[in-house]
Short mmCIF file of C-alpha atoms and ligand atoms in Angstrom, two decimals:
data_model
loop_
_atom_site.label_atom_id
_atom_site.label_comp_id
_atom_site.label_asym_id
_atom_site.label_seq_id
_atom_site.Cartn_x
_atom_site.Cartn_y
_atom_site.Cartn_z
CA UNK A 1 -0.05 0.50 -0.12
CA UNK A 2 0.99 3.58 -0.46
CA UNK A 3 1.85 6.06 1.81
CA UNK A 4 0.90 9.35 1.64
CA UNK A 5 3.79 10.24 3.19
CA UNK A 6 6.39 7.66 4.10
CA UNK A 7 7.37 8.21 7.84
CA UNK A 8 8.43 5.29 7.97
CA UNK A 9 10.72 4.09 5.50
CA UNK A 10 12.36 7.24 6.45
CA UNK A 11 13.44 5.45 9.08
CA UNK A 12 13.90 2.06 8.20
CA UNK A 13 16.62 4.12 6.50
CA UNK A 14 18.44 6.54 9.31
CA UNK A 15 17.06 4.15 12.67
CA UNK A 16 21.13 3.02 13.98
CA UNK A 17 21.76 6.35 13.77
CA UNK A 18 18.14 8.24 15.16
CA UNK A 19 18.15 5.22 17.35
CA UNK A 20 21.24 5.55 18.55
CA UNK A 21 21.28 9.50 19.79
CA UNK A 22 17.87 8.74 21.85
CA UNK A 23 19.83 6.61 23.45
CA UNK A 24 21.84 9.36 23.85
CA UNK A 25 18.93 11.01 26.51
CA UNK A 26 17.82 7.89 27.74
CA UNK A 27 21.34 7.52 29.60
CA UNK A 28 21.39 10.70 30.38
CA UNK A 29 18.31 11.45 31.72
CA UNK A 30 17.91 15.10 31.21
CA UNK A 31 14.04 14.90 29.90
CA UNK A 32 13.57 18.50 29.37
CA UNK A 33 15.80 21.08 27.79
CA UNK A 34 18.92 18.57 27.56
CA UNK A 35 21.92 19.99 25.84
CA UNK A 36 20.27 18.76 22.81
CA UNK A 37 17.70 21.29 22.46
CA UNK A 38 20.46 23.86 22.78
CA UNK A 39 22.29 22.18 20.10
CA UNK A 40 19.17 22.02 18.02
CA UNK A 41 18.63 25.64 18.54
CA UNK A 42 21.85 26.76 16.96
CA UNK A 43 21.95 24.16 14.29
CA UNK A 44 18.53 25.54 13.69
CA UNK A 45 19.17 29.41 13.38
CA UNK A 46 22.83 28.62 11.12
CA UNK A 47 20.02 26.64 8.35
CA UNK A 48 17.43 29.77 8.32
CA UNK A 49 19.72 32.50 8.65
CA UNK A 50 19.18 33.68 11.27
CA UNK A 51 20.33 34.84 15.01
CA UNK A 52 18.05 32.78 17.59
CA UNK A 53 16.23 29.92 17.07
CA UNK A 54 14.03 29.71 19.98
CA UNK A 55 12.40 25.23 20.40
CA UNK A 56 8.56 25.36 21.92
CA UNK A 57 5.90 22.21 22.89
CA UNK A 58 4.60 23.03 18.84
CA UNK A 59 3.83 24.96 16.07
CA UNK A 60 0.90 26.42 17.42
CA UNK A 61 2.09 27.29 20.81
CA UNK A 62 5.09 29.06 18.39
CA UNK A 63 2.45 31.15 17.06
CA UNK A 64 1.02 32.34 20.47
CA UNK A 65 4.20 32.37 21.94
CA UNK A 66 5.29 34.49 18.98
CA UNK A 67 1.52 37.13 19.10
CA UNK A 68 2.30 37.60 22.87
CA UNK A 69 6.09 38.37 22.83
CA UNK A 70 5.32 40.46 20.03
CA UNK A 71 2.68 41.75 22.89
CA UNK A 72 -0.42 41.27 20.91
CA UNK A 73 -3.81 40.62 23.41
CA UNK A 74 -7.24 41.32 23.97
CA UNK A 75 -9.28 43.95 20.94
CA UNK A 76 -5.89 44.23 18.41
CA UNK A 77 -6.47 43.50 15.38
CA UNK A 78 -4.25 40.32 13.51
CA UNK A 79 -4.44 40.02 10.18
CA UNK A 80 -3.93 36.85 7.74
CA UNK A 81 -5.09 34.05 4.83
CA UNK A 82 -8.21 32.59 4.55
CA UNK A 83 -6.64 29.80 3.32
CA UNK A 84 -4.62 28.15 5.84
CA UNK A 85 -4.60 25.15 8.10
CA UNK A 86 -7.15 26.36 11.41
CA UNK A 87 -3.29 26.89 13.95
CA UNK A 88 -2.24 30.52 11.77
CA UNK A 89 -6.30 31.46 13.85
CA UNK A 90 -6.96 29.68 16.28
CA UNK A 91 -3.62 31.74 17.82
CA UNK A 92 -4.87 34.91 17.07
CA UNK A 93 -8.60 34.38 18.68
CA UNK A 94 -6.65 32.41 22.58
CA UNK A 95 -5.15 35.63 22.91
CA UNK A 96 -8.32 37.25 22.39
CA UNK A 97 -7.50 39.50 19.11
CA UNK A 98 -9.67 39.91 16.26
CA UNK A 99 -8.64 37.40 13.65
CA UNK A 100 -8.97 39.24 10.01
CA UNK A 101 -8.47 38.53 6.39
CA UNK A 102 -7.09 39.11 2.99
CA UNK A 103 -7.18 37.16 -0.03
CA UNK A 104 -4.97 34.95 -1.84
CA UNK A 105 -3.27 33.77 -4.66
CA UNK A 106 -5.11 32.37 -7.15
CA UNK A 107 -2.04 30.47 -8.17
CA UNK A 108 0.76 30.70 -5.57
CA UNK A 109 -2.58 30.26 -2.89
CA UNK A 110 -0.19 32.43 -0.95
CA UNK A 111 -1.72 36.28 0.41
CA UNK A 112 -1.27 38.29 -2.76
CA UNK A 113 0.94 41.19 -1.81
CA UNK A 114 -1.51 43.97 -3.44
CA UNK A 115 -5.08 42.71 -2.04
CA UNK A 116 -3.06 42.29 1.16
CA UNK A 117 -2.01 46.87 1.01
CA UNK A 118 -5.20 47.39 0.10
CA UNK A 119 -6.48 45.16 2.46
CA UNK A 120 -4.18 47.28 5.20
CA UNK A 121 -5.34 50.19 3.70
CA UNK A 122 -9.60 49.67 4.83
CA UNK A 123 -8.19 47.44 8.07
CA UNK A 124 -6.46 50.72 9.84
CA UNK A 125 -9.22 53.07 8.05
CA UNK A 126 -11.29 51.35 10.22
CA UNK A 127 -9.35 50.35 13.53
CA UNK A 128 -6.65 52.33 13.18
CA UNK A 129 -3.97 51.57 15.67
CA UNK A 130 -5.44 48.46 17.56
CA UNK A 131 -4.51 47.11 13.84
CA UNK A 132 -1.26 45.24 14.86
CA UNK A 133 0.08 42.30 12.91
CA UNK A 134 0.02 39.90 9.44
CA UNK A 135 0.24 36.46 9.76
CA UNK A 136 1.83 34.91 6.22
CA UNK A 137 1.53 31.18 6.00
CA UNK A 138 3.90 29.76 3.55
CA UNK A 139 1.02 27.38 2.19
CA UNK A 140 2.08 23.67 1.07
CA UNK A 141 6.11 24.23 1.83
CA UNK A 142 6.17 27.66 -0.98
CA UNK A 143 6.49 30.77 0.67
CA UNK A 144 5.05 34.22 0.55
CA UNK A 145 5.78 36.49 -1.65
CA UNK A 146 8.33 37.55 1.67
CA UNK A 147 9.98 40.48 -0.91
CA UNK A 148 6.45 42.76 -1.72
CA UNK A 149 4.86 41.54 2.52
CA UNK A 150 8.10 42.81 4.03
CA UNK A 151 7.84 45.85 2.75
CA UNK A 152 3.87 46.28 2.44
CA UNK A 153 3.58 45.05 6.37
CA UNK A 154 6.87 47.87 7.23
CA UNK A 155 5.24 51.05 5.05
CA UNK A 156 1.83 50.01 7.19
CA UNK A 157 3.99 50.05 10.72
CA UNK A 158 2.55 46.21 10.90
CA UNK A 159 4.33 43.13 13.04
CA UNK A 160 5.16 40.80 10.54
CA UNK A 161 4.85 37.08 12.01
CA UNK A 162 6.03 33.83 9.15
CA UNK A 163 4.04 31.36 9.51
CA UNK A 164 6.49 28.81 7.96
CA UNK A 165 4.91 25.19 9.39
CA UNK A 166 5.33 23.98 6.56
CA UNK A 167 8.37 25.31 4.52
CA UNK A 168 10.85 24.77 6.35
CA UNK A 169 14.18 24.82 4.15
CA UNK A 170 11.80 26.91 1.63
CA UNK A 171 13.89 29.61 0.05
CA UNK A 172 13.10 33.02 -1.35
CA UNK A 173 15.65 33.50 -3.70
CA UNK A 174 19.64 33.44 -0.31
CA UNK A 175 16.72 33.81 1.86
CA UNK A 176 15.25 30.32 3.61
CA UNK A 177 12.28 30.76 4.95
CA UNK A 178 11.85 31.08 8.46
CA UNK A 179 14.54 33.95 8.66
CA UNK A 180 11.22 36.69 7.14
CA UNK A 181 8.91 39.05 8.45
CA UNK A 182 10.59 40.27 12.31
CA UNK A 183 9.90 36.33 14.24
CA UNK A 184 8.66 33.58 11.95
CA UNK A 185 7.17 30.45 12.85
CA UNK A 186 7.68 26.08 12.22
CA UNK A 187 6.75 23.28 13.27
CA UNK A 188 8.29 19.76 13.59
CA UNK A 189 5.26 17.64 13.39
CA UNK A 190 5.96 14.56 11.60
CA UNK A 191 4.23 14.86 8.70
CA UNK A 192 6.14 17.73 7.89
CA UNK A 193 9.04 18.54 5.83
CA UNK A 194 11.43 18.64 9.03
CA UNK A 195 9.32 16.41 11.12
CA UNK A 196 10.41 14.54 15.33
CA UNK A 197 8.36 11.66 16.58
CA UNK A 198 5.06 13.70 18.21
CA UNK A 199 4.07 17.01 18.60
CA UNK A 200 7.72 19.89 18.35
CA UNK A 201 7.86 23.86 17.13
CA UNK A 202 10.12 26.32 16.78
CA UNK A 203 10.34 30.18 17.03
CA UNK A 204 12.99 32.61 14.14
CA UNK A 205 14.38 35.63 14.78
CA UNK A 206 16.58 38.75 14.66
CA UNK A 207 15.99 40.24 17.21
CA UNK A 208 17.71 39.33 21.01
CA UNK A 209 14.82 41.22 22.64
CA UNK A 210 12.65 38.60 20.97
CA UNK A 211 14.41 35.73 22.11
CA UNK A 212 14.56 36.52 24.97
CA UNK A 213 10.47 36.98 25.56
CA UNK A 214 10.47 34.65 24.01
CA UNK A 215 12.75 31.60 26.29
CA UNK A 216 10.95 33.24 28.98
CA UNK A 217 7.82 32.93 28.09
CA UNK A 218 8.13 29.13 27.24
CA UNK A 219 8.96 28.40 30.75
CA UNK A 220 5.81 29.99 32.32
CA UNK A 221 7.19 33.93 32.16
CA UNK A 222 10.52 32.88 34.27
CA UNK A 223 13.35 35.67 34.70
CA UNK A 224 16.09 34.59 36.23
CA UNK A 225 15.12 31.94 37.14
CA UNK A 226 12.35 29.15 37.27
CA UNK A 227 10.77 30.53 40.61
CA UNK A 228 10.97 33.85 39.82
CA UNK A 229 7.50 34.67 37.41
CA UNK A 230 8.21 37.79 35.45
CA UNK A 231 5.07 37.41 33.64
CA UNK A 232 2.83 34.94 32.90
CA UNK A 233 4.34 33.21 30.23
CA UNK A 234 2.98 29.25 29.06
CA UNK A 235 4.87 25.60 29.10
CA UNK A 236 5.87 25.23 26.14
CA UNK A 237 9.01 22.86 25.84
CA UNK A 238 10.57 20.68 23.35
CA UNK A 239 11.88 17.97 24.91
CA UNK A 240 14.99 16.31 24.42
CA UNK A 241 13.84 13.48 23.11
CA UNK A 242 12.53 15.30 20.12
CA UNK A 243 15.86 17.36 19.92
CA UNK A 244 17.62 14.35 19.52
CA UNK A 245 15.51 12.91 16.35
CA UNK A 246 15.51 16.69 15.32
CA UNK A 247 19.54 16.25 14.70
CA UNK A 248 19.69 13.53 13.25
CA UNK A 249 17.01 14.51 10.60
CA UNK A 250 18.76 17.80 10.32
CA UNK A 251 21.60 15.67 9.06
CA UNK A 252 19.78 14.72 6.17
CA UNK A 253 17.20 17.28 5.00
CA UNK A 254 18.85 18.65 2.73
CA UNK A 255 19.31 15.55 0.26
CA UNK A 256 15.49 15.07 1.21
CA UNK A 257 15.40 18.42 0.29
CA UNK A 258 16.28 17.42 -3.42
CA UNK A 259 14.52 14.42 -3.47
CA UNK A 260 11.30 16.49 -2.82
CA UNK A 261 12.08 18.73 -5.96
CA UNK A 262 12.86 16.12 -8.08
CA UNK A 263 9.71 14.19 -7.50
CA UNK A 264 7.96 17.51 -7.88
CA UNK A 265 9.42 17.65 -11.08
CA UNK A 266 8.28 14.95 -11.96
CA UNK A 267 5.09 15.45 -10.86
CA UNK A 268 5.06 19.04 -13.33
CA UNK A 269 5.82 17.69 -16.48
CA UNK A 270 3.89 14.30 -16.93
CA UNK A 271 0.06 15.16 -14.91
CA UNK A 272 -2.86 15.70 -17.38
CA UNK A 273 -3.20 19.04 -17.89
CA UNK A 274 -7.27 19.92 -16.65
CA UNK A 275 -4.89 20.20 -13.09
CA UNK A 276 -2.95 23.39 -12.22
CA UNK A 277 -0.27 23.17 -10.31
CA UNK A 278 0.64 26.21 -7.27
CA UNK A 279 2.40 28.10 -8.95
CA UNK A 280 6.46 28.52 -7.51
CA UNK A 281 7.65 31.42 -8.94
CA UNK A 282 11.25 32.73 -10.23
CA UNK A 283 13.57 32.88 -7.67
CA UNK A 284 11.40 29.81 -5.06
CA UNK A 285 11.92 26.92 -3.97
CA UNK A 286 9.22 25.01 -2.17
CA UNK A 287 10.03 22.95 0.27
CA UNK A 288 7.48 20.58 -1.08
CA UNK A 289 5.40 20.00 2.53
CA UNK A 290 2.65 18.78 0.18
CA UNK A 291 2.05 18.32 -3.38
CA UNK A 292 -0.93 20.83 -4.11
CA UNK A 293 -3.35 20.81 -7.82
CA UNK A 294 -6.26 22.85 -9.05
CA UNK A 295 -8.42 20.41 -10.57
CA UNK A 296 -11.07 22.46 -12.69
CA UNK A 297 -14.86 23.30 -13.06
CA UNK A 298 -15.58 21.51 -10.26
CA UNK A 299 -14.19 18.20 -11.19
CA UNK A 300 -12.27 17.09 -7.88
CA UNK A 301 -14.75 15.34 -6.73
CA UNK A 302 -13.91 12.78 -10.30
CA UNK A 303 -10.50 13.00 -9.35
CA UNK A 304 -10.69 11.77 -6.01
CA UNK A 305 -12.63 8.75 -7.12
CA UNK A 306 -9.62 7.69 -9.82
CA UNK A 307 -7.12 7.39 -6.93
CA UNK A 308 -9.02 5.84 -4.64
CA UNK A 309 -10.51 3.72 -6.60
CA UNK A 310 -6.58 2.59 -7.48
CA UNK A 311 -5.79 2.86 -4.13
CA UNK A 312 -4.08 5.48 -3.91
CA UNK A 313 -3.74 7.84 -0.75
CA UNK A 314 -5.21 11.78 -1.85
CA UNK A 315 -6.38 14.60 0.85
CA UNK A 316 -7.85 17.36 0.62
CA UNK A 317 -5.69 20.72 2.32
CA UNK A 318 -8.32 22.68 3.74
CA UNK A 319 -11.86 22.42 2.68
CA UNK A 320 -12.47 24.82 4.06
CA UNK A 321 -11.73 28.26 4.64
CA UNK A 322 -10.95 29.76 8.39
CA UNK A 323 -13.37 32.18 7.13
CA UNK A 324 -16.40 29.57 6.83
CA UNK A 325 -15.59 27.73 9.61
CA UNK A 326 -18.11 27.17 12.90
CA UNK A 327 -15.78 28.16 15.29
CA UNK A 328 -15.79 31.90 13.36
CA UNK A 329 -19.32 32.58 12.72
CA UNK A 330 -19.93 35.47 16.14
CA UNK A 331 -16.99 37.13 13.51
CA UNK A 332 -19.57 37.66 10.86
CA UNK A 333 -18.31 36.71 7.75
CA UNK A 334 -20.39 35.62 4.72
CA UNK A 335 -19.50 33.04 2.01
CA UNK A 336 -18.49 35.71 -1.48
CA UNK A 337 -15.85 37.66 1.24
CA UNK A 338 -13.28 36.55 -0.58
CA UNK A 339 -13.52 34.71 -3.87
CA UNK A 340 -10.14 33.37 -4.28
CA UNK A 341 -9.98 31.15 -0.94
CA UNK A 342 -13.26 29.53 -1.87
CA UNK A 343 -12.48 28.67 -5.10
CA UNK A 344 -8.80 27.34 -4.14
CA UNK A 345 -10.66 24.82 -2.16
CA UNK A 346 -13.00 23.23 -3.77
CA UNK A 347 -11.17 22.74 -6.64
CA UNK A 348 -7.57 22.08 -4.63
CA UNK A 349 -6.90 18.31 -3.62
CA UNK A 350 -2.96 16.63 -2.24
CA UNK A 351 -0.87 13.42 -4.47
CA UNK A 352 1.55 11.51 -2.30
CA UNK A 353 4.68 13.93 -2.09
CA UNK A 354 7.84 12.65 0.29
CA UNK A 355 11.71 12.27 -0.21
CA UNK A 356 11.45 8.47 -0.99
CA UNK A 357 8.26 8.75 -3.58
CA UNK A 358 10.28 6.25 -6.24
CA UNK A 359 9.38 6.40 -10.22
CA UNK A 360 7.27 3.47 -10.19
CA UNK A 361 4.88 4.15 -7.75
CA UNK A 362 4.64 8.42 -9.53
CA UNK A 363 4.03 6.73 -12.79
CA UNK A 364 0.84 4.35 -10.76
CA UNK A 365 -0.07 8.19 -9.62
CA UNK A 366 -0.37 9.58 -12.78
CA UNK A 367 -1.98 6.59 -14.74
CA UNK A 368 -4.36 7.20 -12.27
CA UNK A 369 -5.03 10.82 -12.79
CA UNK A 370 -5.52 9.93 -16.75
C1 LIG B 1 1.22 22.26 11.25
C2 LIG B 1 0.45 23.43 11.04
C3 LIG B 1 0.72 24.98 12.56
C4 LIG B 1 0.50 23.69 13.67
O1 LIG B 1 1.91 23.23 13.78
P1 LIG B 1 1.52 21.84 14.83
O2 LIG B 1 3.09 21.59 15.64
O3 LIG B 1 0.10 20.86 14.62
O4 LIG B 1 0.87 22.58 15.88
C5 LIG B 1 0.56 26.26 11.98
N1 LIG B 1 0.16 26.40 10.90
C6 LIG B 1 0.18 25.60 9.77
C7 LIG B 1 0.10 26.11 8.18
C8 LIG B 1 0.87 24.61 10.05
O5 LIG B 1 0.88 24.19 8.12
#
């Protein structure tokens, strides 16, 4: 049976090194904030090209910690994309802040910079200084257009957070995911491009001050020591075993990213014409958390049915845009407000994608779609 994301094969190939590294933690017994955590943070920061990486319990906490560190709180407004995983908006709402949306680009599926500038102008007029931040998401592993979005946010004086949960390893030009905006977050959920064997996450920043606040927030707002609390924080740490696993996975990560590019290239060359692949603009490199395509003219269900009848795993990310989620019903959004996101949610589906997907399996997938 074909896997959508083949974590078992990845483990089999790297079993000796991963097992040995876990064993070291079991022996030294420093399960929380052990030496692997500090080592991993240095490696992650180097990889992303930022001075500070602060690990935490998961990608959702990473977003919440970032907003907390930036001082976003009750009654503040934060703009994000309607086309993302629920966690992005959940972090905003958990803090009592109010989510606003700006529609995406029909080709990249990411925030459209021109539309974002319009959204900010309109919302600024109504919300004034309560409009605090923008969270851009790198959907399916493709960075949003930060060359444009950073300028838009700077001109508006808004904080920019990059939700790089799906894009660790991706790049725009010479800059890697995790280095964009004022703060960036990622997730090490097992199915993400860099995944651990449980939950995990990290926050990246260029600011030493924000990094210090984040380090305090993840341990109950601690001050000089554990029993002096200078702010109300969270319990959100990455444990040493997960850090150990991630250190070993980071060692093979570049080779895996390359393998993902090969798989993506084959899909792009061979998929039938009725399917529109997520467009990767010049200078962009996707981490291909997912390989997602749009089916034209309401044909998605037919494609999905063909894959299912050939026993090929398929997923629909994301069938409901955030503004239409039941949990946001009190916010007063209506269908038709973000038409591009709504159309993509109806058209898109995702094909098996992982570094170990062989050519034979891919031919089966492509044949089933044709
Ligand atoms: C997975 C994901 C998150 C949340 O990460 P967790 O580690 O599962 O909490 C946040 N944002 C996006 C876009 C994601 O895909």
